[in-house]
Amino acid sequence: SGMFIATAMGRGSISKSISGLWLHAAAEKGLVDLNAPVSRYLAGAPLPAAPMTVLQLLNHAGGLAHDAPVFPRTPDGKLWTGFKPGARMSYSNIGYALLGLIIGKVSGKPHFRALEDDVLKPLGMAGATAHIRTADRLRYATGYVPVREDGTVMSRAAMIPGPWTETDNTAGAVAASANGMAGYLRYVLALGAGRGGPLMSD
């Protein structure tokens, strides 16, 4: 139970929901307006011309690509959209990278520190981190991936140790023990039943 599992490696991007919790708790405190345009918080970011809201990014409805550099090498130097923001849903890690920048701007500290201080610690996730570091690698359980990525999911294909990536991306960089993650899931279930403490009101 002391080994850590990283949500960036095979845990379904649980980090995104933890980032979402931070933003919803901040919105309840009046620190963030989820319906405000992203440009209100990231005035200098290379945002596309089509305005999008913080809530649209949270819901993967900003129209952004799945993965793209925050500062892309496009002719105008800006991010792009594939559809009008809010028109539909399309999974976007870059949207969550932008949310990480918003968390950092609003909290006044690196977003991973804000997630640790304001979500992980209050939920009792001892030792959990929102920054996967190579220096901590021995704390992590070994993840495995199929030898071939083009095979059927959940098949009996041969597996090999997965790649290691040091990251603090808001889309997938939370690491916790199995006990810590189970505690987080218990909180999410309680939240769904209307009990918001310790992060939000009921």
PDB file of C-alpha atoms in Angstrom:
ATOM      1  CA  SER A   1       0.000   0.000   0.000  1.00  0.00           C
ATOM      2  CA  GLY A   2       3.042   2.281   0.263  1.00  0.00           C
ATOM      3  CA  MET A   3       3.720   2.181  -3.485  1.00  0.00           C
ATOM      4  CA  PHE A   4       2.298   5.050  -5.497  1.00  0.00           C
ATOM      5  CA  ILE A   5       0.204   4.781  -8.617  1.00  0.00           C
ATOM      6  CA  ALA A   6       0.390   7.616 -11.088  1.00  0.00           C
ATOM      7  CA  THR A   7      -2.838   8.785 -12.669  1.00  0.00           C
ATOM      8  CA  ALA A   8      -0.910   9.784 -15.770  1.00  0.00           C
ATOM      9  CA  MET A   9      -0.062   6.160 -16.419  1.00  0.00           C
ATOM     10  CA  GLY A  10      -3.139   4.038 -16.785  1.00  0.00           C
ATOM     11  CA  ARG A  11      -5.407   5.461 -14.095  1.00  0.00           C
ATOM     12  CA  GLY A  12      -7.808   7.252 -16.429  1.00  0.00           C
ATOM     13  CA  SER A  13      -6.614  10.833 -15.960  1.00  0.00           C
ATOM     14  CA  ILE A  14      -8.068  11.105 -12.471  1.00  0.00           C
ATOM     15  CA  SER A  15      -5.892  14.209 -12.174  1.00  0.00           C
ATOM     16  CA  LYS A  16      -8.417  16.055 -14.323  1.00  0.00           C
ATOM     17  CA  SER A  17     -11.160  15.520 -11.763  1.00  0.00           C
ATOM     18  CA  ILE A  18      -8.853  16.728  -8.979  1.00  0.00           C
ATOM     19  CA  SER A  19      -8.122  19.878 -10.991  1.00  0.00           C
ATOM     20  CA  GLY A  20     -11.873  20.229 -11.517  1.00  0.00           C
ATOM     21  CA  LEU A  21     -12.482  19.963  -7.777  1.00  0.00           C
ATOM     22  CA  TRP A  22      -9.983  22.755  -7.138  1.00  0.00           C
ATOM     23  CA  LEU A  23     -11.705  25.013  -9.671  1.00  0.00           C
ATOM     24  CA  HIS A  24     -15.221  24.279  -8.403  1.00  0.00           C
ATOM     25  CA  ALA A  25     -14.127  24.902  -4.798  1.00  0.00           C
ATOM     26  CA  ALA A  26     -12.461  28.154  -5.909  1.00  0.00           C
ATOM     27  CA  ALA A  27     -15.641  29.146  -7.752  1.00  0.00           C
ATOM     28  CA  GLU A  28     -17.692  28.541  -4.607  1.00  0.00           C
ATOM     29  CA  LYS A  29     -15.333  30.904  -2.750  1.00  0.00           C
ATOM     30  CA  GLY A  30     -15.717  33.545  -5.475  1.00  0.00           C
ATOM     31  CA  LEU A  31     -12.104  33.226  -6.669  1.00  0.00           C
ATOM     32  CA  VAL A  32     -12.970  31.965 -10.166  1.00  0.00           C
ATOM     33  CA  ASP A  33     -15.947  32.522 -12.431  1.00  0.00           C
ATOM     34  CA  LEU A  34     -16.415  29.287 -14.350  1.00  0.00           C
ATOM     35  CA  ASN A  35     -18.575  31.064 -16.937  1.00  0.00           C
ATOM     36  CA  ALA A  36     -15.930  33.720 -17.609  1.00  0.00           C
ATOM     37  CA  PRO A  37     -13.826  33.633 -20.766  1.00  0.00           C
ATOM     38  CA  VAL A  38     -10.449  31.953 -20.353  1.00  0.00           C
ATOM     39  CA  SER A  39      -8.840  35.193 -21.559  1.00  0.00           C
ATOM     40  CA  ARG A  40      -9.901  36.881 -18.278  1.00  0.00           C
ATOM     41  CA  TYR A  41      -7.360  34.730 -16.441  1.00  0.00           C
ATOM     42  CA  LEU A  42      -4.806  34.117 -19.195  1.00  0.00           C
ATOM     43  CA  ALA A  43      -4.531  37.444 -20.973  1.00  0.00           C
ATOM     44  CA  GLY A  44      -1.083  36.693 -22.421  1.00  0.00           C
ATOM     45  CA  ALA A  45      -1.773  33.119 -23.556  1.00  0.00           C
ATOM     46  CA  PRO A  46      -1.940  32.373 -27.298  1.00  0.00           C
ATOM     47  CA  LEU A  47      -5.666  31.619 -27.225  1.00  0.00           C
ATOM     48  CA  PRO A  48      -7.636  31.063 -30.410  1.00  0.00           C
ATOM     49  CA  ALA A  49      -9.926  33.784 -31.737  1.00  0.00           C
ATOM     50  CA  ALA A  50     -13.057  31.865 -30.719  1.00  0.00           C
ATOM     51  CA  PRO A  51     -13.728  32.753 -27.063  1.00  0.00           C
ATOM     52  CA  MET A  52     -14.159  29.836 -24.651  1.00  0.00           C
ATOM     53  CA  THR A  53     -15.119  29.700 -21.015  1.00  0.00           C
ATOM     54  CA  VAL A  54     -13.397  28.030 -18.082  1.00  0.00           C
ATOM     55  CA  LEU A  55     -16.386  25.680 -17.767  1.00  0.00           C
ATOM     56  CA  GLN A  56     -16.085  24.697 -21.436  1.00  0.00           C
ATOM     57  CA  LEU A  57     -12.475  23.684 -20.828  1.00  0.00           C
ATOM     58  CA  LEU A  58     -13.537  21.681 -17.761  1.00  0.00           C
ATOM     59  CA  ASN A  59     -16.157  19.891 -19.887  1.00  0.00           C
ATOM     60  CA  HIS A  60     -13.798  19.238 -22.842  1.00  0.00           C
ATOM     61  CA  ALA A  61     -16.018  21.515 -24.914  1.00  0.00           C
ATOM     62  CA  GLY A  62     -13.558  24.308 -25.737  1.00  0.00           C
ATOM     63  CA  GLY A  63     -12.982  23.052 -29.280  1.00  0.00           C
ATOM     64  CA  LEU A  64      -9.244  22.630 -28.666  1.00  0.00           C
ATOM     65  CA  ALA A  65      -7.077  19.800 -29.946  1.00  0.00           C
ATOM     66  CA  HIS A  66      -6.504  16.734 -27.774  1.00  0.00           C
ATOM     67  CA  ASP A  67      -2.784  17.425 -27.402  1.00  0.00           C
ATOM     68  CA  ALA A  68      -0.961  20.528 -28.566  1.00  0.00           C
ATOM     69  CA  PRO A  69       1.861  22.660 -27.176  1.00  0.00           C
ATOM     70  CA  VAL A  70       0.623  25.581 -25.055  1.00  0.00           C
ATOM     71  CA  PHE A  71       2.694  27.857 -27.271  1.00  0.00           C
ATOM     72  CA  PRO A  72       2.301  26.257 -30.719  1.00  0.00           C
ATOM     73  CA  ARG A  73       4.384  26.874 -33.827  1.00  0.00           C
ATOM     74  CA  THR A  74       1.463  27.945 -35.983  1.00  0.00           C
ATOM     75  CA  PRO A  75       1.611  30.843 -38.473  1.00  0.00           C
ATOM     76  CA  ASP A  76      -0.118  33.173 -35.996  1.00  0.00           C
ATOM     77  CA  GLY A  77       1.465  31.558 -32.920  1.00  0.00           C
ATOM     78  CA  LYS A  78      -1.962  30.753 -31.454  1.00  0.00           C
ATOM     79  CA  LEU A  79      -3.865  27.641 -30.487  1.00  0.00           C
ATOM     80  CA  TRP A  80      -6.675  26.563 -32.788  1.00  0.00           C
ATOM     81  CA  THR A  81     -10.165  25.120 -32.457  1.00  0.00           C
ATOM     82  CA  GLY A  82     -11.751  22.317 -34.466  1.00  0.00           C
ATOM     83  CA  PHE A  83     -15.294  23.472 -33.694  1.00  0.00           C
ATOM     84  CA  LYS A  84     -17.100  26.384 -32.060  1.00  0.00           C
ATOM     85  CA  PRO A  85     -16.500  26.281 -28.296  1.00  0.00           C
ATOM     86  CA  GLY A  86     -19.506  24.805 -26.540  1.00  0.00           C
ATOM     87  CA  ALA A  87     -20.853  23.085 -29.651  1.00  0.00           C
ATOM     88  CA  ARG A  88     -19.830  19.584 -28.572  1.00  0.00           C
ATOM     89  CA  MET A  89     -17.393  17.588 -26.484  1.00  0.00           C
ATOM     90  CA  SER A  90     -13.940  16.479 -27.627  1.00  0.00           C
ATOM     91  CA  TYR A  91     -11.341  15.216 -25.156  1.00  0.00           C
ATOM     92  CA  SER A  92      -8.568  17.779 -24.702  1.00  0.00           C
ATOM     93  CA  ASN A  93      -5.424  17.539 -22.596  1.00  0.00           C
ATOM     94  CA  ILE A  94      -4.371  20.995 -23.777  1.00  0.00           C
ATOM     95  CA  GLY A  95      -7.581  22.388 -22.307  1.00  0.00           C
ATOM     96  CA  TYR A  96      -6.534  21.026 -18.924  1.00  0.00           C
ATOM     97  CA  ALA A  97      -3.018  22.406 -19.344  1.00  0.00           C
ATOM     98  CA  LEU A  98      -4.663  25.826 -19.705  1.00  0.00           C
ATOM     99  CA  LEU A  99      -6.746  25.138 -16.601  1.00  0.00           C
ATOM    100  CA  GLY A 100      -3.484  24.454 -14.764  1.00  0.00           C
ATOM    101  CA  LEU A 101      -2.272  27.904 -15.779  1.00  0.00           C
ATOM    102  CA  ILE A 102      -5.534  29.376 -14.456  1.00  0.00           C
ATOM    103  CA  ILE A 103      -5.123  27.506 -11.148  1.00  0.00           C
ATOM    104  CA  GLY A 104      -1.590  28.892 -10.858  1.00  0.00           C
ATOM    105  CA  LYS A 105      -2.719  32.431 -11.668  1.00  0.00           C
ATOM    106  CA  VAL A 106      -5.624  32.395  -9.209  1.00  0.00           C
ATOM    107  CA  SER A 107      -3.778  30.626  -6.375  1.00  0.00           C
ATOM    108  CA  GLY A 108      -0.515  32.541  -6.740  1.00  0.00           C
ATOM    109  CA  LYS A 109       1.517  29.324  -6.588  1.00  0.00           C
ATOM    110  CA  PRO A 110       2.418  26.519  -8.999  1.00  0.00           C
ATOM    111  CA  HIS A 111      -0.758  24.616  -9.871  1.00  0.00           C
ATOM    112  CA  PHE A 112       0.639  21.325  -8.570  1.00  0.00           C
ATOM    113  CA  ARG A 113       1.270  22.952  -5.184  1.00  0.00           C
ATOM    114  CA  ALA A 114      -2.281  24.354  -5.176  1.00  0.00           C
ATOM    115  CA  LEU A 115      -3.705  20.892  -5.891  1.00  0.00           C
ATOM    116  CA  GLU A 116      -1.571  19.347  -3.145  1.00  0.00           C
ATOM    117  CA  ASP A 117      -2.345  22.052  -0.557  1.00  0.00           C
ATOM    118  CA  ASP A 118      -6.020  22.619  -1.337  1.00  0.00           C
ATOM    119  CA  VAL A 119      -7.288  19.182  -2.440  1.00  0.00           C
ATOM    120  CA  LEU A 120      -4.927  16.291  -1.683  1.00  0.00           C
ATOM    121  CA  LYS A 121      -3.945  17.263   1.878  1.00  0.00           C
ATOM    122  CA  PRO A 122      -7.461  18.246   3.031  1.00  0.00           C
ATOM    123  CA  LEU A 123      -8.719  14.881   1.762  1.00  0.00           C
ATOM    124  CA  GLY A 124      -6.105  13.100   3.873  1.00  0.00           C
ATOM    125  CA  MET A 125      -4.145  11.755   0.898  1.00  0.00           C
ATOM    126  CA  ALA A 126      -0.879  11.425   2.831  1.00  0.00           C
ATOM    127  CA  GLY A 127       2.186  11.748   0.635  1.00  0.00           C
ATOM    128  CA  ALA A 128       0.162  12.239  -2.548  1.00  0.00           C
ATOM    129  CA  THR A 129       1.645  14.604  -5.096  1.00  0.00           C
ATOM    130  CA  ALA A 130       0.518  16.430  -8.226  1.00  0.00           C
ATOM    131  CA  HIS A 131       4.016  16.435  -9.706  1.00  0.00           C
ATOM    132  CA  ILE A 132       5.509  13.173 -10.987  1.00  0.00           C
ATOM    133  CA  ARG A 133       9.278  13.477 -10.500  1.00  0.00           C
ATOM    134  CA  THR A 134      12.040  11.144 -11.595  1.00  0.00           C
ATOM    135  CA  ALA A 135      13.643  11.589  -8.170  1.00  0.00           C
ATOM    136  CA  ASP A 136      10.589   9.804  -6.683  1.00  0.00           C
ATOM    137  CA  ARG A 137      10.515   6.988  -9.226  1.00  0.00           C
ATOM    138  CA  LEU A 138      11.306   4.239  -6.710  1.00  0.00           C
ATOM    139  CA  ARG A 139       8.086   5.145  -4.853  1.00  0.00           C
ATOM    140  CA  TYR A 140       5.973   4.200  -7.891  1.00  0.00           C
ATOM    141  CA  ALA A 141       4.535   0.852  -8.859  1.00  0.00           C
ATOM    142  CA  THR A 142       5.684  -0.257 -12.316  1.00  0.00           C
ATOM    143  CA  GLY A 143       3.084   0.367 -15.010  1.00  0.00           C
ATOM    144  CA  TYR A 144       2.753  -1.911 -18.026  1.00  0.00           C
ATOM    145  CA  VAL A 145       1.569  -1.331 -21.582  1.00  0.00           C
ATOM    146  CA  PRO A 146       0.915  -3.702 -24.494  1.00  0.00           C
ATOM    147  CA  VAL A 147       3.926  -4.456 -26.700  1.00  0.00           C
ATOM    148  CA  ARG A 148       1.844  -3.271 -29.653  1.00  0.00           C
ATOM    149  CA  GLU A 149      -0.341  -0.203 -29.295  1.00  0.00           C
ATOM    150  CA  ASP A 150      -2.537  -1.106 -32.265  1.00  0.00           C
ATOM    151  CA  GLY A 151      -4.004  -4.228 -30.665  1.00  0.00           C
ATOM    152  CA  THR A 152      -7.380  -4.836 -29.074  1.00  0.00           C
ATOM    153  CA  VAL A 153      -7.843  -3.225 -25.678  1.00  0.00           C
ATOM    154  CA  MET A 154      -7.865  -5.652 -22.715  1.00  0.00           C
ATOM    155  CA  SER A 155      -6.562  -8.510 -24.861  1.00  0.00           C
ATOM    156  CA  ARG A 156      -4.006 -11.098 -23.767  1.00  0.00           C
ATOM    157  CA  ALA A 157      -1.277  -9.271 -25.682  1.00  0.00           C
ATOM    158  CA  ALA A 158       2.229  -9.349 -24.221  1.00  0.00           C
ATOM    159  CA  MET A 159       3.001  -6.475 -21.881  1.00  0.00           C
ATOM    160  CA  ILE A 160       6.175  -4.500 -21.233  1.00  0.00           C
ATOM    161  CA  PRO A 161       7.028  -1.835 -18.634  1.00  0.00           C
ATOM    162  CA  GLY A 162       5.453   1.468 -19.647  1.00  0.00           C
ATOM    163  CA  PRO A 163       7.417   4.615 -20.455  1.00  0.00           C
ATOM    164  CA  TRP A 164       8.379   6.994 -17.675  1.00  0.00           C
ATOM    165  CA  THR A 165       7.597  10.671 -17.995  1.00  0.00           C
ATOM    166  CA  GLU A 166       8.353  13.367 -15.449  1.00  0.00           C
ATOM    167  CA  THR A 167       5.427  15.754 -15.539  1.00  0.00           C
ATOM    168  CA  ASP A 168       3.368  18.288 -13.650  1.00  0.00           C
ATOM    169  CA  ASN A 169       0.645  18.510 -16.309  1.00  0.00           C
ATOM    170  CA  THR A 170      -2.775  19.226 -14.830  1.00  0.00           C
ATOM    171  CA  ALA A 171      -4.241  16.643 -17.198  1.00  0.00           C
ATOM    172  CA  GLY A 172      -2.471  13.723 -15.559  1.00  0.00           C
ATOM    173  CA  ALA A 173       0.214  14.078 -12.900  1.00  0.00           C
ATOM    174  CA  VAL A 174      -1.379  13.126  -9.580  1.00  0.00           C
ATOM    175  CA  ALA A 175       0.254  10.177  -7.846  1.00  0.00           C
ATOM    176  CA  ALA A 176      -1.029   8.537  -4.692  1.00  0.00           C
ATOM    177  CA  SER A 177      -1.038   5.276  -2.822  1.00  0.00           C
ATOM    178  CA  ALA A 178      -3.928   2.882  -3.397  1.00  0.00           C
ATOM    179  CA  ASN A 179      -5.240   3.859   0.057  1.00  0.00           C
ATOM    180  CA  GLY A 180      -5.052   7.551  -0.808  1.00  0.00           C
ATOM    181  CA  MET A 181      -6.828   7.030  -4.108  1.00  0.00           C
ATOM    182  CA  ALA A 182      -9.551   4.970  -2.405  1.00  0.00           C
ATOM    183  CA  GLY A 183     -10.051   7.859   0.038  1.00  0.00           C
ATOM    184  CA  TYR A 184     -10.382  10.247  -2.886  1.00  0.00           C
ATOM    185  CA  LEU A 185     -13.007   8.026  -4.495  1.00  0.00           C
ATOM    186  CA  ARG A 186     -14.922   7.869  -1.208  1.00  0.00           C
ATOM    187  CA  TYR A 187     -14.937  11.676  -1.194  1.00  0.00           C
ATOM    188  CA  VAL A 188     -16.256  11.793  -4.769  1.00  0.00           C
ATOM    189  CA  LEU A 189     -19.064   9.391  -3.817  1.00  0.00           C
ATOM    190  CA  ALA A 190     -19.898  11.537  -0.768  1.00  0.00           C
ATOM    191  CA  LEU A 191     -19.847  14.656  -2.959  1.00  0.00           C
ATOM    192  CA  GLY A 192     -22.295  12.981  -5.333  1.00  0.00           C
ATOM    193  CA  ALA A 193     -24.562  12.416  -2.328  1.00  0.00           C
ATOM    194  CA  GLY A 194     -24.416  16.123  -1.445  1.00  0.00           C
ATOM    195  CA  ARG A 195     -21.717  16.116   1.245  1.00  0.00           C
ATOM    196  CA  GLY A 196     -19.055  18.640   0.203  1.00  0.00           C
ATOM    197  CA  GLY A 197     -16.716  18.810   3.212  1.00  0.00           C
ATOM    198  CA  PRO A 198     -13.835  19.401   3.542  1.00  0.00           C
ATOM    199  CA  LEU A 199     -13.471  21.080   0.141  1.00  0.00           C
ATOM    200  CA  MET A 200     -16.913  22.552  -0.492  1.00  0.00           C
ATOM    201  CA  SER A 201     -20.195  23.232   1.203  1.00  0.00           C
ATOM    202  CA  ASP A 202     -22.941  20.609   1.120  1.00  0.00           C
TER     203      ASP A 202
END
